[in-house]
Coordinates of C-alpha atoms in Angstrom, one line a residue:
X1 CA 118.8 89.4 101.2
X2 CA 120.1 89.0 97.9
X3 CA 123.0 91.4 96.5
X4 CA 121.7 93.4 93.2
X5 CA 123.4 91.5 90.4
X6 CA 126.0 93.7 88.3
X7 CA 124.9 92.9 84.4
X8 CA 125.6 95.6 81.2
X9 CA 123.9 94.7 78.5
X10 CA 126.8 94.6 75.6
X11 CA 126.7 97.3 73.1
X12 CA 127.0 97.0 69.3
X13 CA 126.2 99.1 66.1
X14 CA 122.6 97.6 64.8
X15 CA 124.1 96.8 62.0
X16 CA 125.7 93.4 63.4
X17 CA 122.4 92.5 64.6
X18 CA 120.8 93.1 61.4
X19 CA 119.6 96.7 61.3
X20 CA 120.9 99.4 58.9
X21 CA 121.6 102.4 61.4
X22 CA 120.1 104.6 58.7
X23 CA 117.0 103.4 59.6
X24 CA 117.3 104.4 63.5
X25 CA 118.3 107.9 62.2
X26 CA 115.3 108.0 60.5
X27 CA 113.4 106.9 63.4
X28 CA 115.1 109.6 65.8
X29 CA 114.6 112.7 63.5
X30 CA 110.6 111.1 62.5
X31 CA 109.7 111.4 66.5
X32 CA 111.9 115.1 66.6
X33 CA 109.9 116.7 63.8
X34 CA 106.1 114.7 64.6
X35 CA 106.5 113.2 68.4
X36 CA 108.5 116.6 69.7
X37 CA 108.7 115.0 73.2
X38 CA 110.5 111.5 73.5
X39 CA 112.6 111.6 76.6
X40 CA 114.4 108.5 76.1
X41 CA 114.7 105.0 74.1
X42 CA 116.9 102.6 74.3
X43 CA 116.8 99.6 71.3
X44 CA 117.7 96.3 72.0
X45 CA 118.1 93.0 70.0
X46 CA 119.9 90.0 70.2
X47 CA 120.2 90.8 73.4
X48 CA 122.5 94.1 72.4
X49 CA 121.9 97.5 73.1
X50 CA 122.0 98.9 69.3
X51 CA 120.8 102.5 70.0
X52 CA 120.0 104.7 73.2
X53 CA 119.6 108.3 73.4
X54 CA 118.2 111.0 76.0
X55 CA 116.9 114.2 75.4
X56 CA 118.6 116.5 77.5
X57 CA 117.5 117.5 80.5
X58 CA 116.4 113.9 80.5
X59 CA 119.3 111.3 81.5
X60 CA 120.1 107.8 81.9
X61 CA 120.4 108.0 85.4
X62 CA 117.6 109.6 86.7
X63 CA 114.1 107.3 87.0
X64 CA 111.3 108.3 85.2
X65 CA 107.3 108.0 86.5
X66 CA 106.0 105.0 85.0
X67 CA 102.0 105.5 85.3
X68 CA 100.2 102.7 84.1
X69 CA 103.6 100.7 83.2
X70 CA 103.7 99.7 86.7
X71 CA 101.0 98.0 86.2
X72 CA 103.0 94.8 84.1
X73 CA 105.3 94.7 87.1
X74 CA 102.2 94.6 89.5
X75 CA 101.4 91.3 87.4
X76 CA 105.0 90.0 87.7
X77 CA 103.9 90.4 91.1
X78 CA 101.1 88.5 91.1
X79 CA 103.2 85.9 88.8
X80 CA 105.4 85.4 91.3
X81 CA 102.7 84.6 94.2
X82 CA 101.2 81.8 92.5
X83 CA 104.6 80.2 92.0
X84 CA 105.2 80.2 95.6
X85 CA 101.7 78.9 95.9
X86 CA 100.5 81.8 97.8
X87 CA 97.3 82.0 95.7
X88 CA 95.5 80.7 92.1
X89 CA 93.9 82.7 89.7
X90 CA 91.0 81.4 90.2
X91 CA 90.7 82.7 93.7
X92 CA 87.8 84.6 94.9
X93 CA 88.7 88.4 95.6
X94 CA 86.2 88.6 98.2
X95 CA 88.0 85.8 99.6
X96 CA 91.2 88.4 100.2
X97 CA 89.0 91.0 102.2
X98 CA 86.6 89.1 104.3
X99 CA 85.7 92.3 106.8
X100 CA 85.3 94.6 103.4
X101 CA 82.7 92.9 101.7
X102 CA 79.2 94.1 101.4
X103 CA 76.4 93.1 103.8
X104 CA 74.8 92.1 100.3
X105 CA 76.8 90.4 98.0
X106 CA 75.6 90.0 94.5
X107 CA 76.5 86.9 91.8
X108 CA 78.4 89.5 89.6
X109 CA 80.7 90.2 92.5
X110 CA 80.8 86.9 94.3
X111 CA 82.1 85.5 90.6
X112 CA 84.7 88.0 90.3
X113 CA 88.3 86.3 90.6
X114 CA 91.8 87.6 90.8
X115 CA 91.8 86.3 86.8
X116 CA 89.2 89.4 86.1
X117 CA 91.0 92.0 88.3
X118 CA 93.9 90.8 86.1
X119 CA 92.7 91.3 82.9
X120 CA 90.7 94.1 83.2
X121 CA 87.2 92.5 83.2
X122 CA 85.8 92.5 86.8
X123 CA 82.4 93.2 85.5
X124 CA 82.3 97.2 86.4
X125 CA 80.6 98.8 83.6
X126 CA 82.9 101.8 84.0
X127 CA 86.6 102.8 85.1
X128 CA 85.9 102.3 89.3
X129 CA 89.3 104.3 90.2
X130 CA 88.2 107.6 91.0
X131 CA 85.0 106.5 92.9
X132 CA 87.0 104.1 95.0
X133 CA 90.3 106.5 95.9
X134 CA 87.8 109.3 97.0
X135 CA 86.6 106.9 99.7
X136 CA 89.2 106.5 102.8
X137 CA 88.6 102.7 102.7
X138 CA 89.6 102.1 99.2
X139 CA 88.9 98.0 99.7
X140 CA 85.1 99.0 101.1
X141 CA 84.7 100.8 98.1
X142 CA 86.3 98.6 95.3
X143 CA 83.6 95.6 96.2
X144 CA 80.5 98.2 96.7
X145 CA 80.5 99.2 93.5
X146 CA 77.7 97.8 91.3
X147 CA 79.0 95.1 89.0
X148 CA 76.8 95.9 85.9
X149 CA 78.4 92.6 83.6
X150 CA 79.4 88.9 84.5
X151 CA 82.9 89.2 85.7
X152 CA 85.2 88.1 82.2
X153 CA 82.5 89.3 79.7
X154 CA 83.4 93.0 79.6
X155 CA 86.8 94.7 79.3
X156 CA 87.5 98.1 80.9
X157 CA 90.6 100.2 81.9
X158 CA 90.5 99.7 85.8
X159 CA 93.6 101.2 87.8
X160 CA 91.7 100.1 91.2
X161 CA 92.1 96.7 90.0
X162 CA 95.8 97.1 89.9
X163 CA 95.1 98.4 93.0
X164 CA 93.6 95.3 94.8
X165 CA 95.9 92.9 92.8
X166 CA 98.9 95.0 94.9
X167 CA 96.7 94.7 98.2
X168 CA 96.2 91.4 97.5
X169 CA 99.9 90.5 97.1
X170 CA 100.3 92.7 100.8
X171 CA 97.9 90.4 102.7
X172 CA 99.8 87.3 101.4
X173 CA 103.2 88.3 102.4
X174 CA 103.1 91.2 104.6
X175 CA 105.3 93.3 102.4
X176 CA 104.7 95.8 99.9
X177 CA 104.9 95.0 96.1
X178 CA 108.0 97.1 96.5
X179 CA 109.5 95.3 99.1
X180 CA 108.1 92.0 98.0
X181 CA 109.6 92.4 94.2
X182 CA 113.0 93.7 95.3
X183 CA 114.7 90.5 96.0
X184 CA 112.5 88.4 93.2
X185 CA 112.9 90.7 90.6
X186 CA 114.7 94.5 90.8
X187 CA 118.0 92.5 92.6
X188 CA 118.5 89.8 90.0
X189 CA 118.1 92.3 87.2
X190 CA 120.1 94.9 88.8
X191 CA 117.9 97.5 89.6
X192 CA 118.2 99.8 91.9
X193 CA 116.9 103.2 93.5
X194 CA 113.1 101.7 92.3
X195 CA 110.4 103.7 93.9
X196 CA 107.0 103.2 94.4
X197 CA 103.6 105.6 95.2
X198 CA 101.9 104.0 98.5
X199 CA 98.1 105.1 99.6
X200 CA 97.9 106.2 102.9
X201 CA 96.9 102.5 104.0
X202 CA 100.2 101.8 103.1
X203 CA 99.5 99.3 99.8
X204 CA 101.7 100.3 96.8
X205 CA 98.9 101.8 94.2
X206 CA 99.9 98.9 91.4
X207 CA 98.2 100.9 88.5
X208 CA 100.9 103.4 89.0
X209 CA 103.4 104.9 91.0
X210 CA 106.8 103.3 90.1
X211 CA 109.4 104.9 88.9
X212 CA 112.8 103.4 87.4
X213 CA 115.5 104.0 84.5
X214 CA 115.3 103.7 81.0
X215 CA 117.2 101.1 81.1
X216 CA 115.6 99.2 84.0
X217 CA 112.4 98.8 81.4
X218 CA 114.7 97.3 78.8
X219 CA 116.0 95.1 81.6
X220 CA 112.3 94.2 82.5
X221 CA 111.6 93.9 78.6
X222 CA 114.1 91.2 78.0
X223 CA 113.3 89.5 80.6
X224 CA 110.1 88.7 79.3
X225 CA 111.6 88.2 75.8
X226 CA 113.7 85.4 77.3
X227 CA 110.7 83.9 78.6
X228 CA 111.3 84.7 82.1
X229 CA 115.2 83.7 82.5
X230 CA 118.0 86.5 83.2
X231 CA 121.5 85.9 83.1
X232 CA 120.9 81.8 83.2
X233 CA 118.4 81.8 86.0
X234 CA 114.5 81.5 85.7
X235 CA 113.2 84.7 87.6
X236 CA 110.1 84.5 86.3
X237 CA 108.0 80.9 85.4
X238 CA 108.1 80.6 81.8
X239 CA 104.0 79.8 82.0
X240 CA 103.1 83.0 83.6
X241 CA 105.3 84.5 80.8
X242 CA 102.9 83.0 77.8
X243 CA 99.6 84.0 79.9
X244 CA 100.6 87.2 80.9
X245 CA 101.3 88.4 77.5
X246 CA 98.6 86.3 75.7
X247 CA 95.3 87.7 75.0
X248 CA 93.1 87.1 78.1
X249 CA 90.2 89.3 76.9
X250 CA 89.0 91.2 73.9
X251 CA 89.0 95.0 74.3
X252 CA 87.9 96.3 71.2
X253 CA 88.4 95.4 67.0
X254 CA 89.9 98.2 65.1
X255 CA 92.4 97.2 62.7
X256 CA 94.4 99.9 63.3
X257 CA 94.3 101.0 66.9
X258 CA 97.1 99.3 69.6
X259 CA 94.5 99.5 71.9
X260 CA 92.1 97.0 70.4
X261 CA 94.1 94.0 70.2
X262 CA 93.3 92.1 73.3
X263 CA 94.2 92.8 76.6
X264 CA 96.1 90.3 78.9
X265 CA 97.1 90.1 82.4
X266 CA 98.4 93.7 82.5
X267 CA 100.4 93.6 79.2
X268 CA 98.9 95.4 76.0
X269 CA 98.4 93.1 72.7
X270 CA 99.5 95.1 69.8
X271 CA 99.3 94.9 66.2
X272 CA 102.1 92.5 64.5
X273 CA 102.2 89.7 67.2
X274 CA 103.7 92.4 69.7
X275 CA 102.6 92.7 73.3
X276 CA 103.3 95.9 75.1
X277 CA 103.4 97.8 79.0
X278 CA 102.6 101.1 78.8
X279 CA 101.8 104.4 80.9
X280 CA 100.3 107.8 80.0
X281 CA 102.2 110.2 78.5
X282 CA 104.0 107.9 76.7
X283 CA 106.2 105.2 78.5
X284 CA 106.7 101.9 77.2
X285 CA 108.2 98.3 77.4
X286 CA 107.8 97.1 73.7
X287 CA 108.6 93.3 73.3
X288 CA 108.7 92.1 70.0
X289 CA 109.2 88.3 70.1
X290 CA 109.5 87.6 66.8
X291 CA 112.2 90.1 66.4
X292 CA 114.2 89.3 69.4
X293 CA 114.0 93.0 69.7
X294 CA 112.9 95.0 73.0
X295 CA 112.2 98.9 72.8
X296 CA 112.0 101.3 76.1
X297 CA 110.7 104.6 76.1
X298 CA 109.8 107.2 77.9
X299 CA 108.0 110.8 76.8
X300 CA 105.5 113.4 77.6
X301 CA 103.0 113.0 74.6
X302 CA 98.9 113.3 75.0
X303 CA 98.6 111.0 72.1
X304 CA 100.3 107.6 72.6
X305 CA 99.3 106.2 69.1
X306 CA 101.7 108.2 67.5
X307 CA 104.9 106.9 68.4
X308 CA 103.5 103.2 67.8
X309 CA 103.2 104.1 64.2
X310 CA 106.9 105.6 64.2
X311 CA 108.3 102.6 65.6
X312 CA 106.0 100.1 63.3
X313 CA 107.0 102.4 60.1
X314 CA 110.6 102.6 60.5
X315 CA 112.2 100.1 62.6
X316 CA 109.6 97.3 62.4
X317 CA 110.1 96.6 58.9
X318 CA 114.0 96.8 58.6
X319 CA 114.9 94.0 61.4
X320 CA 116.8 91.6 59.2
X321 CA 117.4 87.9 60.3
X322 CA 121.2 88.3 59.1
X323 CA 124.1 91.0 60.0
X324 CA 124.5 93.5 57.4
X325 CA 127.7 95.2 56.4
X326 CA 129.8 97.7 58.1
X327 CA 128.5 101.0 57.6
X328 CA 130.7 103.0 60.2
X329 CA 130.4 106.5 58.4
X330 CA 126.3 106.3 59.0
X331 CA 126.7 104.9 62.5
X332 CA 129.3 107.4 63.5
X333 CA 126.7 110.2 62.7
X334 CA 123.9 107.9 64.5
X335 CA 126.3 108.0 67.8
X336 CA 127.3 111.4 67.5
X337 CA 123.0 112.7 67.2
X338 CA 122.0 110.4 70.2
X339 CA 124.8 111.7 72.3
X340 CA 123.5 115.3 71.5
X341 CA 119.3 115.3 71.5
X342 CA 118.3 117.8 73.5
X343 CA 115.0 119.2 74.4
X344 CA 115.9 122.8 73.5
X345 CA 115.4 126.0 76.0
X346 CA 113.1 128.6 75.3
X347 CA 114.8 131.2 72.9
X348 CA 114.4 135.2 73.5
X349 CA 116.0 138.0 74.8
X350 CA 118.2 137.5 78.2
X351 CA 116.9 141.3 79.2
X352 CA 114.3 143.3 78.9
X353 CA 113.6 147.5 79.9
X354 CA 111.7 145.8 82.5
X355 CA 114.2 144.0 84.1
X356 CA 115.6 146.9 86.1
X357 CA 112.3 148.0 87.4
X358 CA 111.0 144.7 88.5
X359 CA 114.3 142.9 90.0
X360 CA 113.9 142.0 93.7
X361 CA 110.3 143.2 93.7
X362 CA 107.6 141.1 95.2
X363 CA 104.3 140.7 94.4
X364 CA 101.6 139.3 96.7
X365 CA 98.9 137.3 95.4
X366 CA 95.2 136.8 96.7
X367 CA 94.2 132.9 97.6
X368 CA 94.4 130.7 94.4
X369 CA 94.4 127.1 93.6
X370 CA 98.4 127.3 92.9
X371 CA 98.2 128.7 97.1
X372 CA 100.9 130.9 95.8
X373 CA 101.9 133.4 98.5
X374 CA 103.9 135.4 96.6
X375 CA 106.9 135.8 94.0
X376 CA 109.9 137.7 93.6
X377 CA 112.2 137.5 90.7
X378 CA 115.9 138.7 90.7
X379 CA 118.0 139.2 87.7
X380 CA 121.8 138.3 87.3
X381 CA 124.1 138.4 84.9
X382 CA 123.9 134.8 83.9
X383 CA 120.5 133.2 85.6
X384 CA 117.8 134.8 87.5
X385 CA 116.6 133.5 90.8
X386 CA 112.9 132.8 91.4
X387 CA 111.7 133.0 94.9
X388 CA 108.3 132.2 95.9
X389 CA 106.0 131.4 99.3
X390 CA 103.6 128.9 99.0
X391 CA 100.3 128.0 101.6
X392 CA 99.1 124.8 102.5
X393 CA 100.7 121.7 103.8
X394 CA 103.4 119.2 103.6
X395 CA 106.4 119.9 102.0
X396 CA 105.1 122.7 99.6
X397 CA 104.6 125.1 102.4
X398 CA 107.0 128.0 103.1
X399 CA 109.7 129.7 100.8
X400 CA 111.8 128.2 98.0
X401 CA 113.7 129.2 95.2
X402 CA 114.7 128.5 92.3
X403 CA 117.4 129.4 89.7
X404 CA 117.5 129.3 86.1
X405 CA 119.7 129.8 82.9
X406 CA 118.8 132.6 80.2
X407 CA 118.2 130.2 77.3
X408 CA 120.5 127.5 79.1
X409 CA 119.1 124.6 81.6
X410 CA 120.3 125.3 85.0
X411 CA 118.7 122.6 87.7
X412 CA 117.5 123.0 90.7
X413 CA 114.5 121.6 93.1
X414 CA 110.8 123.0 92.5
X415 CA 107.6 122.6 94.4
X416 CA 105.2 124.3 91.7
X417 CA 102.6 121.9 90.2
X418 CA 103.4 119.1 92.7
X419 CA 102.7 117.5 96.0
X420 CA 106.3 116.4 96.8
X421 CA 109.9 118.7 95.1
X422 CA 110.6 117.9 91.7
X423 CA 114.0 117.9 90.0
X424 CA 113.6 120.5 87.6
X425 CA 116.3 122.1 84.6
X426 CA 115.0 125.6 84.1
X427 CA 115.4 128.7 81.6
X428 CA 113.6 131.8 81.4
X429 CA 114.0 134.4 78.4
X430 CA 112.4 137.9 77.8
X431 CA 109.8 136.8 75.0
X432 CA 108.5 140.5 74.6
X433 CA 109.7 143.2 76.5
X434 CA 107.1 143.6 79.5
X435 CA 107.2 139.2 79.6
X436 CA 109.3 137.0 80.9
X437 CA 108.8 133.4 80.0
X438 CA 110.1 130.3 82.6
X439 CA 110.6 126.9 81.4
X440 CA 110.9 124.6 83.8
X441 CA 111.5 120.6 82.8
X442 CA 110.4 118.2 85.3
X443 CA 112.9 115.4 84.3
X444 CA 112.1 112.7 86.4
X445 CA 108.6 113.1 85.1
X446 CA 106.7 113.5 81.8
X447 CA 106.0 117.4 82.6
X448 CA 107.4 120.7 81.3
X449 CA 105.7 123.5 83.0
X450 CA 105.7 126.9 81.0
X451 CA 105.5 129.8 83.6
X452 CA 104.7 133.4 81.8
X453 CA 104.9 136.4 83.9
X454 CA 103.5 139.6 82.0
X455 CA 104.2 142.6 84.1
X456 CA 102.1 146.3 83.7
X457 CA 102.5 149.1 86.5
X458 CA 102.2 147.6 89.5
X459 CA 100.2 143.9 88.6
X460 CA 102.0 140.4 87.7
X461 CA 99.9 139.1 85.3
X462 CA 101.2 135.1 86.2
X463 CA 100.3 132.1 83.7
X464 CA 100.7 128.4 83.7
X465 CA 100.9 125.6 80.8
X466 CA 101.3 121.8 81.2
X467 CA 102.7 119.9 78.2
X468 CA 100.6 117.0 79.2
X469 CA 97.7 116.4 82.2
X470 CA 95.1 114.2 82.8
X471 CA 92.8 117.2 82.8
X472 CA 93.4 120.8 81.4
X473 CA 97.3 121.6 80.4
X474 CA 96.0 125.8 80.8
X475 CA 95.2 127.3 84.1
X476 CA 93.3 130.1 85.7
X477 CA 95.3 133.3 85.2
X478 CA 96.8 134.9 88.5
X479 CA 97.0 138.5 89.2
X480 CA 100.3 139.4 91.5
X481 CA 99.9 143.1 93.0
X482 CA 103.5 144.9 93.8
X483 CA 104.1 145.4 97.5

């Protein structure tokens, strides 16, 4: 096995690769007052890091989910496949699962190639990716499914096609896309600690589930603006390269919409001859050929759209061909507000009345869709520690706790909201004086959870907010009774 290949991107002020660092100011404080929740970006061009910055608790060394990002790396998987000559194309999919077909096949599906799972147009007249992971033989239920169109002749979003690219991949080599990529891609680029989300089958799910660094994307970003060579060595082939990120099917034709510019083998089109990865919430490869410019980001944002027009609007237009002058009084104040962005803690009192009367007290709560047991609070000079039994299975069940900072991150582990412990930086304040408030910042994740425990005689009256889901960011209210 190949060793991971030690490479640091050199770092320069953007204006010796032709960018006035007034503009990037602009850009950082534009997505502060209208995005609100970037987590990271780091701007490359000429192959120089110009700008970076993380939003504290958010790091540079901590991986971030990727969602639907993964998906252009599932391609480079694919990519890499039919370069070994492991498979074409224009291979059947049926072809790959032989004992999962129907007893029935229909033309629709029998024409369906690894091209259309690819590009998004299998046919399916809808998304298929909740009605296949609900059955336990995802495969079974993938080539089922009614395909409504002729396979290349309708575009739609289709994680289970991700999904069957990565199984696909699986049956070829006998490894996971994880362990398949590691030595072809992650190792020459120098990534390491990569992760991946695997079904229960044991088939990384391809549409999502990765998670890497900030600057892992930029590394995957350049790569693909260099057309597939790193470092002096081809890593990828320069032809999968120009189809991946070429138009391979029409998905809509708005003007003015990122997501109507054609759609290619798991790469975005985007407006100004731009071709993009991207994942919910806001996570993004941006690769900008013309430029010689790649962008990484990472955020918890429900609209996606928004930050697109930020970077088009102010950094777009000012990427000169030529160095400009020194401007080391505006870059200096550039360096100094990327070193400091911070997502800032909840502000409010750091006690209440109530805090003496409700410190170490436990309150028991009756079955709920959080299974949340119970929950104690205890107040300390300088944090308050949160402990709390939850039901169910896995890793969630039993007791944890948790501390956090009054108006200050303090991290810790948490198992609220999730299946597996997250990495959390929490604060809690007094926002009134019968409420205390809990902030807790999932920072290997898009999420912030807001907690708000409202307490009146003997009851806990216990609230939860999401920043960002993929259904309701507002739950249920829970009712804690003192024991």
């Amino acid at each position: 096995m190949s060793m991971p290949v030690t490479f640091d991107f050199p770092r320069c002020t953007p204006e010796e690769q032709g960018i006035p660092s007034a503009a990037i100011a602009d850009f950082v404080a534009t997505v502060e007052q209208s995005i609100h929740s970037l987590h990271s970006f780091m701007l490359l061009r000429h192959d120089s890091i110009v700008a970076e910055g993380w939003w504290h608790p958010w790091r540079p060394e901590t991986s971030h989910m990727l969602f639907s990002l993964s998906k252009s790396f599932t391609s480079t998987a694919v990519g890499l496949a039919i370069a070994e000559g492991r498979l074409m194309v224009e291979d059947s999919v049926l072809s790959f699962f032989p004992t999962d077909a129907p007893k029935k096949v229909g033309d629709n599906l029998a024409a369906m190639k690894v091209h259309h799972l690819l590009s998004m147009s299998t046919g399916h007249d809808l998304d298929t990716t909740e009605r296949v992971f609900r059955s336990r033989n995802p495969f079974k239920a993938f080539l089922s499914l009614p395909v409504e169109h002729a396979p290349g002749t309708h575009f739609v979003y289709n994680s289970a096609a991700s999904y069957m690219l990565s199984a696909i991949v699986q049956r070829l080599t006998g490894e996971t896309l994880l362990e398949y990529l590691t030595p072809r891609l992650f190792e020459p680029l120098g990534i390491t600690g990569a992760t991946w989300e695997t079904h229960p089958n044991g088939v990384n799910f391809g549409g999502w589930g990765l998670k890497i660094k900030t600057e892992d994307i930029a590394r995957f970003g350049q790569l693909y603006l260099q057309k597939g060579v790193w470092n002096g060595r081809r890593i990828v082939p320069e032809s999968w390269v120009e189809t991946a990120t070429s138009k391979q099917v029409s998905n809509g034709n708005d003007p003015n919409s990122d997501w109507a510019q054609g759609y290619g083998y798991q790469f975005w089109r985007c407006r100004h001859n731009i071709y993009r990865g991207d994942g919910a919430f806001g996570q993004f490869c941006i690769i900008m050929p013309e430029q010689k410019a790649v962008l990484a980001m990472t955020a918890g944002v429900a609209e996606m759209q928004p930050v697109l027009n930020v970077v088009w609007e102010k950094l777009l237009p000012v990427m000169g061909k030529n160095p400009l002058p020194a401007d080391e009084e505006t870059n200096r104040t550039l360096a100094r507000t990327c070193e400091c962005l911070t997502i800032n803690p909840p502000q409010g009192a750091a006690t209440s009345s109530m805090a003496g009367k409700i410190t170490g007290r436990p309150y028991r709560f009756e079955s709920n869709y959080e299974t949340l047991k119970n929950l104690r609070v205890d107040f300390g000079i300088d944090a308050c520690t949160i402990t709390y039994q939850l039901l169910g299975g896995g890793m969630r069940r039993g007791i944890h706790q948790l501390m956090c900072g009054y108006g200050t991150w303090r991290e810790g582990i948490s198992v609220l909201r999730g299946l597996v412990p997250q990495c959390v930086a929490g604060s809690g304040v007094w926002t009134a004086e019968d409420t205390f408030t809990l902030t807790l910042c999932q920072y290997e994740t898009p999420f912030i959870l807001t907690i708000t425990c409202r307490f009146e005689g003997d009851k806990l009256f216990y609230n939860l907010k999401q920043n960002v889901t993929f259904g309701t960011t507002e739950f249920s209210q829970l009712i804690g009774i003192a024991e």
